[in-house]
Short mmCIF file of C-alpha atoms in Angstrom, two decimals:
data_model
loop_
_atom_site.label_atom_id
_atom_site.label_comp_id
_atom_site.label_asym_id
_atom_site.label_seq_id
_atom_site.Cartn_x
_atom_site.Cartn_y
_atom_site.Cartn_z
CA MET A 623 156.21 -40.90 44.46
CA SER A 624 153.22 -43.14 43.79
CA LYS A 625 154.29 -46.55 42.54
CA LEU A 626 151.13 -46.63 40.46
CA ARG A 627 152.06 -43.39 38.70
CA GLU A 628 155.55 -44.72 38.03
CA LEU A 629 154.29 -48.04 36.68
CA LEU A 630 151.69 -46.40 34.45
CA GLU A 631 154.49 -44.35 32.93
CA ASN A 632 156.96 -47.20 32.55
CA LYS A 633 155.39 -50.64 32.60
CA GLU A 634 153.68 -52.04 29.55
CA LYS A 635 150.74 -53.51 31.41
CA VAL A 636 149.96 -52.56 35.01
CA LEU A 637 148.20 -55.24 37.07
CA THR A 638 145.92 -54.43 39.96
CA ALA A 639 143.53 -56.57 41.94
CA GLU A 640 140.50 -55.69 43.98
CA LEU A 641 140.20 -56.81 47.58
CA PHE A 642 136.78 -56.61 49.17
CA ALA A 643 136.92 -54.94 52.55
CA PRO A 644 135.43 -57.37 55.08
CA LYS A 645 132.57 -56.73 57.46
CA GLY A 646 134.46 -56.80 60.72
CA ILE A 647 138.14 -56.86 61.53
CA GLY A 648 138.87 -60.52 60.78
CA MET A 649 141.81 -60.36 58.37
CA LYS A 650 142.30 -64.09 57.66
CA ASN A 651 140.47 -64.21 54.35
CA ILE A 652 141.90 -61.05 52.89
CA THR A 653 145.42 -61.99 54.01
CA ARG A 654 145.09 -65.35 52.27
CA LYS A 655 144.02 -63.66 49.02
CA LEU A 656 146.76 -61.07 49.26
CA LYS A 657 149.41 -63.77 49.77
CA ILE A 658 148.26 -65.64 46.66
CA LEU A 659 148.36 -62.50 44.52
CA GLU A 660 151.27 -60.57 45.94
CA PRO A 661 154.00 -62.12 43.73
CA TYR A 662 152.07 -61.23 40.57
CA ILE A 663 150.05 -58.10 41.20
CA ASP A 664 151.46 -54.56 41.19
CA LEU A 665 148.90 -52.90 43.44
CA PHE A 666 145.90 -53.82 45.54
CA ASN A 667 142.73 -51.84 45.28
CA VAL A 668 140.43 -51.93 48.32
CA THR A 669 136.69 -51.30 48.10
CA ASP A 670 134.87 -48.64 50.13
CA ASN A 671 131.63 -50.00 51.63
CA GLN A 672 130.98 -51.76 48.34
CA ARG A 673 127.37 -52.36 47.33
CA ALA A 674 126.42 -49.95 50.09
CA THR A 675 127.11 -52.55 52.76
CA MET A 676 128.95 -51.42 55.88
CA ARG A 677 132.55 -52.68 55.96
CA VAL A 678 135.89 -51.75 57.45
CA SER A 679 136.96 -48.50 55.78
CA SER A 680 139.11 -48.66 52.68
CA ILE A 681 141.60 -46.14 54.04
CA GLY A 682 141.98 -48.01 57.33
CA LEU A 683 142.38 -51.35 55.60
CA CYS A 684 144.86 -50.01 53.02
CA ALA A 685 147.00 -48.50 55.78
CA TYR A 686 146.92 -51.86 57.57
CA LEU A 687 147.88 -53.83 54.43
CA GLU A 688 150.71 -51.45 53.55
CA ARG A 689 152.09 -51.61 57.09
CA GLU A 690 151.71 -55.38 57.55
CA PHE A 691 152.67 -56.63 54.10
CA GLY A 692 154.67 -53.84 52.47
CA VAL A 693 152.36 -53.73 49.44
CA GLU A 694 151.14 -50.53 47.74
CA THR A 695 147.43 -49.92 47.59
CA VAL A 696 144.75 -47.84 45.93
CA TYR A 697 141.98 -46.86 48.31
CA GLN A 698 138.52 -46.25 46.98
CA LEU A 699 136.63 -43.22 48.20
CA ASN A 700 132.89 -42.99 47.58
CA CYS A 701 130.72 -39.88 47.49
CA ARG A 702 127.75 -41.63 49.06
CA ASP A 703 128.94 -41.78 52.65
CA ARG A 704 130.67 -38.46 53.29
CA ASN A 705 130.11 -34.76 52.81
CA ARG A 706 132.81 -32.46 51.40
CA ILE A 707 134.35 -31.89 54.82
CA ALA A 708 134.66 -35.59 55.63
CA LEU A 709 135.97 -36.41 52.12
CA GLN A 710 138.79 -33.90 52.45
CA SER A 711 139.74 -34.83 55.98
CA ASP A 712 139.81 -38.52 55.01
CA LEU A 713 142.04 -37.71 52.00
CA LEU A 714 144.44 -35.84 54.27
CA ALA A 715 144.39 -38.65 56.83
CA ALA A 716 145.16 -41.17 54.07
CA SER A 717 148.15 -39.09 52.98
CA LEU A 718 149.33 -38.89 56.57
CA LEU A 719 149.16 -42.70 56.76
CA GLY A 720 151.35 -42.92 53.65
CA LEU A 721 148.66 -43.87 51.13
CA LYS A 722 149.34 -42.36 47.74
CA ASN A 723 146.61 -43.53 45.38
CA VAL A 724 142.88 -43.00 45.45
CA LEU A 725 140.11 -44.21 43.19
CA VAL A 726 137.16 -41.85 43.29
CA ILE A 727 133.71 -43.40 42.91
CA THR A 728 130.11 -42.19 43.17
CA GLY A 729 129.11 -45.22 45.24
CA ASP A 730 126.32 -47.76 44.81
CA HIS A 731 122.93 -46.52 45.91
CA HIS A 732 122.06 -47.40 49.53
CA SER A 733 118.80 -49.06 48.46
CA ILE A 734 120.80 -52.18 47.44
CA GLY A 735 122.80 -52.24 50.67
CA ASP A 736 122.35 -53.37 54.27
CA HIS A 737 121.46 -50.00 55.83
CA LEU A 738 118.26 -49.21 53.98
CA TYR A 739 117.23 -46.24 56.11
CA THR A 740 120.53 -44.37 56.04
CA LYS A 741 120.92 -40.85 54.68
CA PRO A 742 122.75 -40.90 51.34
CA VAL A 743 125.12 -37.94 51.01
CA TYR A 744 126.39 -37.30 47.45
CA ASP A 745 127.37 -33.78 48.55
CA LEU A 746 130.06 -33.87 45.84
CA ASP A 747 129.91 -36.10 42.78
CA SER A 748 132.96 -37.93 41.49
CA VAL A 749 133.91 -35.08 39.12
CA GLN A 750 133.68 -32.49 41.88
CA LEU A 751 135.65 -34.75 44.23
CA LEU A 752 138.45 -35.03 41.66
CA GLN A 753 138.53 -31.22 41.43
CA THR A 754 138.73 -31.04 45.20
CA ILE A 755 141.71 -33.43 45.21
CA GLU A 756 143.48 -31.19 42.68
CA LYS A 757 142.94 -28.29 45.04
CA LEU A 758 144.31 -30.22 48.02
CA ASN A 759 147.37 -31.15 45.95
CA ASN A 760 147.82 -27.44 45.28
CA GLY A 761 147.70 -26.66 48.99
CA LEU A 762 144.13 -25.40 49.20
CA ASP A 763 140.96 -26.87 50.61
CA PHE A 764 137.59 -26.84 48.85
CA SER A 765 136.78 -23.37 50.19
CA GLY A 766 140.17 -21.99 49.16
CA ASN A 767 141.76 -21.99 52.62
CA LYS A 768 145.48 -22.66 52.71
CA LEU A 769 146.67 -26.06 53.96
CA ARG A 770 149.61 -26.41 56.28
CA GLY A 771 151.50 -29.17 54.50
CA LYS A 772 150.00 -30.22 51.19
CA PRO A 773 149.42 -33.83 50.14
CA ASP A 774 150.47 -35.51 46.89
CA ILE A 775 147.46 -37.62 45.97
CA PHE A 776 147.45 -39.66 42.77
CA ALA A 777 143.80 -39.80 41.81
CA GLY A 778 141.93 -42.02 39.40
CA ALA A 779 138.33 -42.62 38.53
CA THR A 780 136.03 -45.23 37.05
CA VAL A 781 134.35 -45.41 33.70
CA ASN A 782 131.81 -47.83 32.27
CA PRO A 783 133.07 -48.35 28.70
CA VAL A 784 130.46 -50.95 27.79
CA SER A 785 127.36 -49.00 28.73
CA ARG A 786 125.27 -47.67 25.88
CA PRO A 787 124.47 -45.05 24.74
CA MET A 788 128.14 -44.23 24.99
CA GLN A 789 128.11 -40.44 24.52
CA PRO A 790 126.87 -39.48 28.02
CA HIS A 791 129.51 -41.75 29.58
CA LEU A 792 132.18 -40.33 27.30
CA LEU A 793 131.15 -36.83 28.31
CA LYS A 794 131.58 -37.69 31.97
CA PHE A 795 134.87 -39.49 31.28
CA LYS A 796 136.22 -36.29 29.70
CA LYS A 797 134.95 -34.19 32.59
CA LYS A 798 136.78 -36.49 35.01
CA ILE A 799 140.00 -35.98 33.08
CA ARG A 800 139.55 -32.21 33.14
CA ALA A 801 138.85 -32.47 36.86
CA GLY A 802 142.15 -34.28 37.46
CA ALA A 803 141.74 -38.04 36.91
CA LYS A 804 145.18 -39.50 36.16
CA PHE A 805 144.03 -43.03 35.45
CA PHE A 806 140.83 -45.00 34.94
CA GLN A 807 139.64 -48.33 36.11
CA THR A 808 136.69 -49.77 34.22
CA GLN A 809 133.69 -51.86 35.20
CA VAL A 810 134.15 -55.52 34.39
CA VAL A 811 134.38 -56.08 30.63
CA PHE A 812 132.79 -59.10 29.00
CA ASP A 813 131.96 -57.57 25.64
CA THR A 814 135.29 -56.57 24.14
CA ASP A 815 133.76 -55.08 20.98
CA LEU A 816 131.91 -52.51 23.07
CA PHE A 817 135.11 -51.76 24.99
CA LYS A 818 137.11 -51.22 21.81
CA GLU A 819 134.45 -48.92 20.43
CA PHE A 820 134.80 -46.82 23.57
CA TYR A 821 138.59 -46.91 23.47
CA LYS A 822 138.57 -45.53 19.95
CA GLU A 823 136.93 -42.39 21.32
CA ALA A 824 138.90 -42.32 24.58
CA LYS A 825 142.47 -43.00 23.49
CA ASP A 826 143.23 -39.47 22.33
CA GLU A 827 142.82 -38.29 25.91
CA LYS A 828 146.01 -40.22 26.68
CA VAL A 829 144.95 -41.16 30.20
CA PRO A 830 145.81 -44.75 31.14
CA ILE A 831 142.91 -47.18 31.38
CA LEU A 832 142.94 -50.37 33.42
CA ALA A 833 140.38 -52.78 31.97
CA GLY A 834 138.23 -54.59 34.51
CA ILE A 835 138.61 -58.36 34.28
CA SER A 836 136.51 -60.88 36.12
CA LEU A 837 136.17 -64.62 36.41
CA ILE A 838 132.68 -66.01 36.16
CA LYS A 839 132.45 -68.90 38.60
CA ASP A 840 129.77 -70.81 36.69
CA VAL A 841 126.66 -70.29 34.66
CA GLU A 842 124.54 -69.77 37.83
CA PHE A 843 126.82 -66.95 38.93
CA ALA A 844 126.65 -65.49 35.44
CA LYS A 845 122.86 -65.52 35.61
CA PHE A 846 122.99 -63.86 39.03
CA ILE A 847 125.23 -61.11 37.64
CA ASN A 848 123.01 -60.53 34.63
CA GLU A 849 119.92 -60.33 36.79
CA SER A 850 121.16 -58.38 39.78
CA VAL A 851 124.27 -56.36 38.97
CA GLN A 852 123.25 -53.36 36.95
CA GLY A 853 126.00 -52.20 34.61
CA LEU A 854 127.36 -55.68 33.86
CA ASN A 855 126.15 -57.82 31.05
CA ILE A 856 127.60 -61.22 30.20
CA PRO A 857 126.98 -61.89 26.51
CA GLU A 858 124.99 -64.93 25.42
CA ARG A 859 127.99 -66.57 23.73
CA ILE A 860 129.90 -66.64 27.04
CA MET A 861 126.81 -67.96 28.86
CA LYS A 862 126.64 -70.77 26.30
CA ARG A 863 130.30 -71.72 26.79
CA LEU A 864 129.86 -71.81 30.56
CA SER A 865 126.90 -74.13 30.30
CA THR A 866 128.28 -76.66 27.79
CA GLY A 867 129.62 -79.13 30.37
CA GLY A 868 133.30 -79.94 30.85
CA ASP A 869 135.52 -78.39 33.46
CA VAL A 870 134.00 -74.97 34.11
CA SER A 871 137.24 -73.69 35.66
CA HIS A 872 139.01 -74.24 32.33
CA THR A 873 136.23 -72.48 30.48
CA ARG A 874 136.22 -69.41 32.72
CA ILE A 875 140.01 -69.14 32.59
CA ASP A 876 139.90 -69.42 28.79
CA VAL A 877 137.23 -66.73 28.62
CA ALA A 878 139.26 -64.35 30.82
CA CYS A 879 142.44 -65.00 28.80
CA GLU A 880 140.62 -64.29 25.55
CA ILE A 881 139.26 -61.01 26.91
CA ILE A 882 142.73 -59.97 28.06
CA GLU A 883 144.27 -60.86 24.70
CA SER A 884 141.55 -59.07 22.84
CA LEU A 885 142.04 -55.86 24.84
CA LYS A 886 145.83 -55.79 24.76
CA ASP A 887 146.01 -52.87 22.31
CA SER A 888 143.17 -51.02 23.98
CA CYS A 889 144.34 -50.55 27.56
CA GLN A 890 147.36 -49.86 29.74
CA GLY A 891 146.70 -52.61 32.24
CA TYR A 892 144.18 -54.87 33.87
CA HIS A 893 142.23 -54.65 37.07
CA PHE A 894 141.05 -58.01 38.43
CA MET A 895 137.78 -58.41 40.32
CA VAL A 896 137.42 -62.13 40.78
CA PHE A 897 134.96 -62.85 43.63
CA GLY A 898 136.91 -65.54 45.51
CA LEU A 899 138.79 -67.08 42.56
CA GLU A 900 142.13 -65.42 43.33
CA LYS A 901 143.97 -68.72 42.87
CA GLU A 902 143.22 -68.59 39.16
CA ILE A 903 144.72 -65.16 38.55
CA PRO A 904 148.35 -66.40 38.43
CA ILE A 905 147.30 -69.05 35.88
CA ILE A 906 145.66 -66.39 33.71
CA LEU A 907 148.63 -64.05 33.99
CA LYS A 908 151.01 -66.81 32.91
CA GLU A 909 148.81 -67.99 30.04
CA THR A 910 148.56 -64.45 28.70
CA SER A 911 152.31 -63.88 29.27
CA LEU A 912 151.57 -60.91 31.50
CA VAL A 913 153.95 -62.50 34.01
CA LEU A 914 156.68 -65.00 33.30
CA MET B 434 101.63 -30.06 45.32
CA ILE B 435 102.77 -31.62 48.58
CA ILE B 436 102.33 -35.37 48.90
CA THR B 437 101.31 -36.83 52.27
CA ARG B 438 100.96 -40.51 53.16
CA PHE B 439 99.24 -42.31 56.04
CA LYS B 440 101.47 -43.67 58.80
CA ASP B 441 101.26 -47.44 59.40
CA PRO B 442 98.13 -48.76 61.23
CA GLU B 443 100.02 -49.59 64.46
CA ASN B 444 101.22 -46.04 64.69
CA ILE B 445 97.74 -44.66 64.01
CA GLU B 446 96.26 -46.91 66.71
CA LYS B 447 98.74 -45.55 69.26
CA ILE B 448 97.82 -41.99 68.31
CA ILE B 449 94.11 -42.72 68.70
CA LYS B 450 94.78 -44.11 72.18
CA SER B 451 96.27 -40.78 73.23
CA MET B 452 93.07 -38.83 72.24
CA GLU B 453 90.07 -37.88 74.38
CA ARG B 454 87.72 -35.28 72.76
CA VAL B 455 88.97 -34.45 69.31
CA VAL B 456 88.05 -32.28 66.33
CA LEU B 457 89.09 -33.52 62.88
CA ILE B 458 90.34 -30.87 60.46
CA GLY B 459 91.18 -31.70 56.85
CA CYS B 460 93.06 -29.68 54.26
CA GLY B 461 91.17 -29.02 51.04
CA VAL B 462 94.21 -28.47 48.86
CA CYS B 463 97.18 -30.87 48.48
CA ALA B 464 96.09 -33.53 50.98
CA LEU B 465 92.60 -33.61 49.47
CA ASP B 466 94.12 -34.14 46.03
CA CYS B 467 96.34 -37.03 47.10
CA GLY B 468 93.61 -38.81 49.05
CA THR B 469 94.76 -38.17 52.61
CA SER B 470 92.06 -35.62 53.40
CA GLY B 471 88.46 -34.81 52.41
CA ASP B 472 84.93 -35.38 53.71
CA GLU B 473 85.13 -39.14 53.15
CA ILE B 474 88.41 -39.43 55.04
CA LEU B 475 87.09 -37.39 57.96
CA GLU B 476 83.95 -39.54 58.03
CA LYS B 477 85.97 -42.77 57.92
CA TYR B 478 88.25 -41.79 60.79
CA THR B 479 85.38 -40.33 62.85
CA LYS B 480 83.89 -43.81 62.81
CA ILE B 481 87.19 -45.54 63.64
CA ILE B 482 87.97 -43.14 66.50
CA GLU B 483 84.46 -43.43 67.95
CA GLU B 484 84.71 -47.23 67.78
CA LYS B 485 87.73 -46.95 70.06
CA GLY B 486 85.56 -45.14 72.63
CA LYS B 487 86.86 -41.63 71.96
CA ILE B 488 84.73 -38.56 71.28
CA VAL B 489 84.74 -36.74 67.95
CA ALA B 490 83.36 -33.27 68.73
CA GLY B 491 83.21 -32.14 65.09
CA THR B 492 84.88 -31.96 61.70
CA LEU B 493 85.99 -29.10 59.48
CA MET B 494 87.59 -28.75 56.04
CA ILE B 495 89.89 -25.76 55.36
CA ASP B 496 91.19 -24.92 51.88
CA GLY B 497 94.87 -24.56 52.80
CA ILE B 498 95.83 -25.21 56.42
CA CYS B 499 99.28 -23.78 55.67
CA ASN B 500 97.61 -20.34 55.41
CA GLU B 501 97.61 -18.82 58.92
CA MET B 502 95.18 -15.97 58.20
CA LEU B 503 92.67 -18.32 56.59
CA VAL B 504 92.96 -20.84 59.43
CA LYS B 505 92.32 -18.12 62.04
CA ARG B 506 89.11 -17.17 60.21
CA GLU B 507 87.91 -20.72 59.63
CA LEU B 508 88.51 -21.81 63.22
CA LYS B 509 85.71 -19.45 64.31
CA LYS B 510 83.32 -22.07 62.90
CA ILE B 511 84.27 -24.53 65.62
CA LYS B 512 84.86 -22.20 68.56
CA GLU B 513 81.64 -23.35 70.29
CA LEU B 514 82.70 -27.00 70.24
CA ASP B 515 84.05 -28.74 73.32
CA PHE B 516 87.34 -30.49 72.42
CA ASP B 517 90.80 -30.88 73.95
CA SER B 518 92.86 -31.74 70.86
CA ILE B 519 92.78 -31.63 67.06
CA LEU B 520 93.49 -34.36 64.53
CA VAL B 521 94.68 -32.74 61.31
CA PHE B 522 94.84 -34.22 57.82
CA SER B 523 97.42 -32.02 56.10
CA CYS B 524 101.14 -31.68 55.52
CA GLY B 525 103.48 -30.91 58.42
CA SER B 526 103.11 -27.23 57.72
CA GLY B 527 99.40 -27.41 58.55
CA VAL B 528 100.06 -29.35 61.75
CA GLN B 529 102.32 -26.58 62.99
CA VAL B 530 100.02 -23.74 61.94
CA LEU B 531 97.17 -25.27 63.96
CA SER B 532 99.45 -25.84 66.93
CA MET B 533 100.67 -22.22 66.94
CA ILE B 534 97.19 -20.74 66.52
CA THR B 535 95.19 -22.94 68.90
CA GLY B 536 97.83 -23.81 71.50
CA LYS B 537 96.12 -27.22 71.72
CA PRO B 538 97.73 -30.63 71.21
CA ILE B 539 97.60 -31.54 67.50
CA HIS B 540 97.69 -35.13 66.21
CA THR B 541 98.47 -36.25 62.69
CA PHE B 542 98.15 -39.61 60.97
CA LEU B 543 100.21 -38.38 58.02
CA ASP B 544 103.84 -38.16 56.92
CA THR B 545 104.80 -35.37 54.54
CA VAL B 546 106.87 -36.83 51.74
CA TYR B 547 107.61 -34.80 48.61
CA LEU B 548 106.72 -32.13 46.10
CA ALA B 549 104.95 -33.66 43.12
CA ARG B 550 103.40 -33.09 39.77
CA LYS B 551 100.02 -34.72 39.24
CA GLN B 552 99.76 -36.93 36.15
CA ARG B 553 96.06 -37.64 36.63
CA ALA B 554 93.80 -38.40 39.59
CA GLY B 555 95.72 -40.51 42.10
CA HIS B 556 99.01 -40.55 40.17
CA PHE B 557 101.81 -38.35 41.43
CA ARG B 558 105.49 -38.07 40.50
CA GLU B 559 108.24 -36.26 42.33
CA ALA B 560 109.37 -33.32 40.22
CA CYS B 561 111.48 -30.99 42.33
CA VAL B 562 113.60 -31.41 45.46
CA MET B 563 113.54 -27.66 46.13
CA CYS B 564 117.34 -27.55 46.20
CA GLY B 565 117.52 -23.78 46.01
CA ASP B 566 120.15 -24.00 43.26
CA CYS B 567 118.20 -24.73 40.06
CA VAL B 568 120.00 -26.26 37.06
CA LEU B 569 116.93 -26.79 34.82
CA ASN B 570 117.98 -24.07 32.36
CA ASP B 571 120.95 -26.21 31.33
CA THR B 572 119.49 -29.69 31.62
CA ALA B 573 116.70 -29.75 29.04
CA ASN B 574 114.28 -29.00 31.89
CA VAL B 575 114.89 -32.43 33.43
CA CYS B 576 116.02 -32.13 37.04
CA PRO B 577 118.99 -34.40 37.75
CA ARG B 578 118.83 -33.71 41.48
CA THR B 579 115.31 -35.19 41.47
CA GLN B 580 115.31 -37.70 38.62
CA CYS B 581 118.69 -39.28 39.49
CA PRO B 582 118.40 -41.21 42.80
CA LYS B 583 121.93 -40.06 43.60
CA GLY B 584 121.15 -36.49 42.57
CA ILE B 585 124.46 -36.20 40.71
CA THR B 586 124.98 -33.26 38.39
CA ASN B 587 127.86 -34.08 36.04
CA GLY B 588 126.69 -37.05 33.99
CA PRO B 589 125.58 -40.65 34.45
CA CYS B 590 127.05 -43.00 37.04
CA GLY B 591 128.59 -46.32 36.00
CA GLY B 592 125.36 -48.17 36.76
CA SER B 593 123.45 -46.53 33.95
CA VAL B 594 122.85 -49.20 31.30
CA ASP B 595 120.93 -49.02 28.03
CA GLY B 596 119.66 -45.65 29.14
CA LYS B 597 118.10 -47.09 32.29
CA CYS B 598 118.81 -46.35 35.94
CA GLU B 599 120.90 -48.60 38.21
CA VAL B 600 118.47 -48.16 41.08
CA ASP B 601 115.28 -48.75 39.10
CA PRO B 602 115.84 -50.41 35.70
CA GLU B 603 112.28 -49.46 34.72
CA LYS B 604 113.22 -45.80 34.94
CA ASP B 605 115.19 -43.75 32.40
CA CYS B 606 118.67 -42.69 33.51
CA ALA B 607 118.22 -38.97 34.13
CA TRP B 608 121.57 -38.16 32.52
CA VAL B 609 121.03 -40.22 29.39
CA LEU B 610 117.64 -38.55 29.04
CA ILE B 611 119.14 -35.09 29.51
CA TYR B 612 121.90 -35.83 27.01
CA THR B 613 119.47 -37.22 24.44
CA LEU B 614 117.08 -34.27 24.70
CA LEU B 615 119.95 -31.77 24.40
CA ALA B 616 121.56 -33.66 21.51
CA GLU B 617 118.31 -33.45 19.54
CA LYS B 618 118.70 -29.67 19.68
CA HIS B 619 122.50 -29.73 19.29
CA LYS B 620 122.87 -28.25 22.74
CA GLU B 621 125.16 -30.85 24.34
CA ALA B 622 127.51 -27.98 25.16
CA ASN B 623 125.10 -27.05 27.97
CA ILE B 624 126.36 -29.96 30.04
CA GLU B 625 130.00 -30.09 28.96
CA LYS B 626 130.89 -27.66 31.71
CA ILE B 627 131.58 -29.03 35.16
CA PHE B 628 128.62 -28.20 37.37
CA GLU B 629 129.64 -26.85 40.76
CA PRO B 630 128.57 -28.59 43.94
CA GLN B 631 125.27 -27.42 45.33
CA LYS B 632 125.53 -24.43 47.66
CA TYR B 633 123.90 -25.59 50.85
CA ILE B 634 123.92 -22.16 52.43
CA ASN B 635 120.52 -21.94 50.76
CA ASP B 636 119.63 -24.81 53.00
CA LEU B 637 120.06 -22.94 56.28
CA ARG B 638 116.98 -24.02 58.16
CA PRO B 639 114.35 -22.97 58.89
CA ARG B 640 114.24 -20.88 55.74
CA LYS B 641 112.13 -17.73 55.50
CA ASP B 642 111.11 -15.17 52.89
CA ASP B 643 109.60 -11.73 53.56
CA VAL B 644 108.49 -10.26 50.27
#
């Protein structure tokens, strides 16, 4: 059984962390991050050609991490790079390699990536991919052909709870649940009021939500995010705190802790995306009493 | 209408080098409208090609080079001319029609890009990707396969913010727009269903219709 499924049923707050798949097969950096986090984090979630830049595949890297370090992972699977045949065969291969959890994503558009002239696929969207996973779990492929040996894939999806207007996102969120999403991981949350507003509408669906938590390195990085990462918006009051001198590492840890505290009644866990500041996650987890 | 664009100058120069005695034929429909064909264009390139020491034996405009019967008729006007290849200013369809009918080498300076609506002279916007599986009846007549850069059909992606698109923040998110237009008419139910994946059997190429 998926450890993630079990924890979502039994643990008060599930903790996952994102590891960026590297370009190439050098594992030094990712191993270092994993070692820092392993004592504290329940599962590692590995990106799939994030920001449309070519990387080692999420499935391959997850299988490697599970084999080498005995951790459990969530592999991301994007709709941008594969048609329905490739998506299914990769899902089956992942099951064969022992991977149990998948996070289904649409995928960033290739125009922001490093292969500008590639052919984007989007043969299935994330909702249709979730439906396809349900079918595989029931022993059938997309076309209704019987599988010899069916997988048991625990599938989740993403939602942007802070994007407005909210209704179109809520509509898609509900479609994903109907299509088979068993958990959600959100985009990074900086504005907790917006998140709570979304949660009010979403909580009756009773599907666990892992809130996306990030650490903002400094005010320059915050500006970069606001200017170049669509879908994230760091509020002015946080920008102000980051730029008022003092030890910026204290400020960013304080900000993250406050966000976590503020969301504690509005989510079933936290998903950390920290852009190289892994060392600070244990501090945050201790300060917020998420680990002892 | 079909939008065509000029290839880059280096490419065009290479094509000119491969010519000897050429006739220039322009399309008087789509290409004329989007500025890649017409008397002025033929005149301009006649001059450029002659400056490179090649011979332009004549020029001709045809109102729809994609129309085989019309092209066969119109070509009679140049049958006395002495030429060994044709330079055509039309979409790819026209290039191939001329090739099939004349059996001569055909050159083109153009790339065929998309199907557009015309806002006003010189301003074109892509409107339909000719998917063969139309969803416009349900989507407030806004095509998500065209207006969403990812062509997704079940709602906005996570990059949609403040109703704007992740790929081009100047542009409305197709799905927020669709939702808003439907909500005004209390027809959100149209898009609550899960849209099926596109059926690409319609995409078996080359497609043909005999009606």
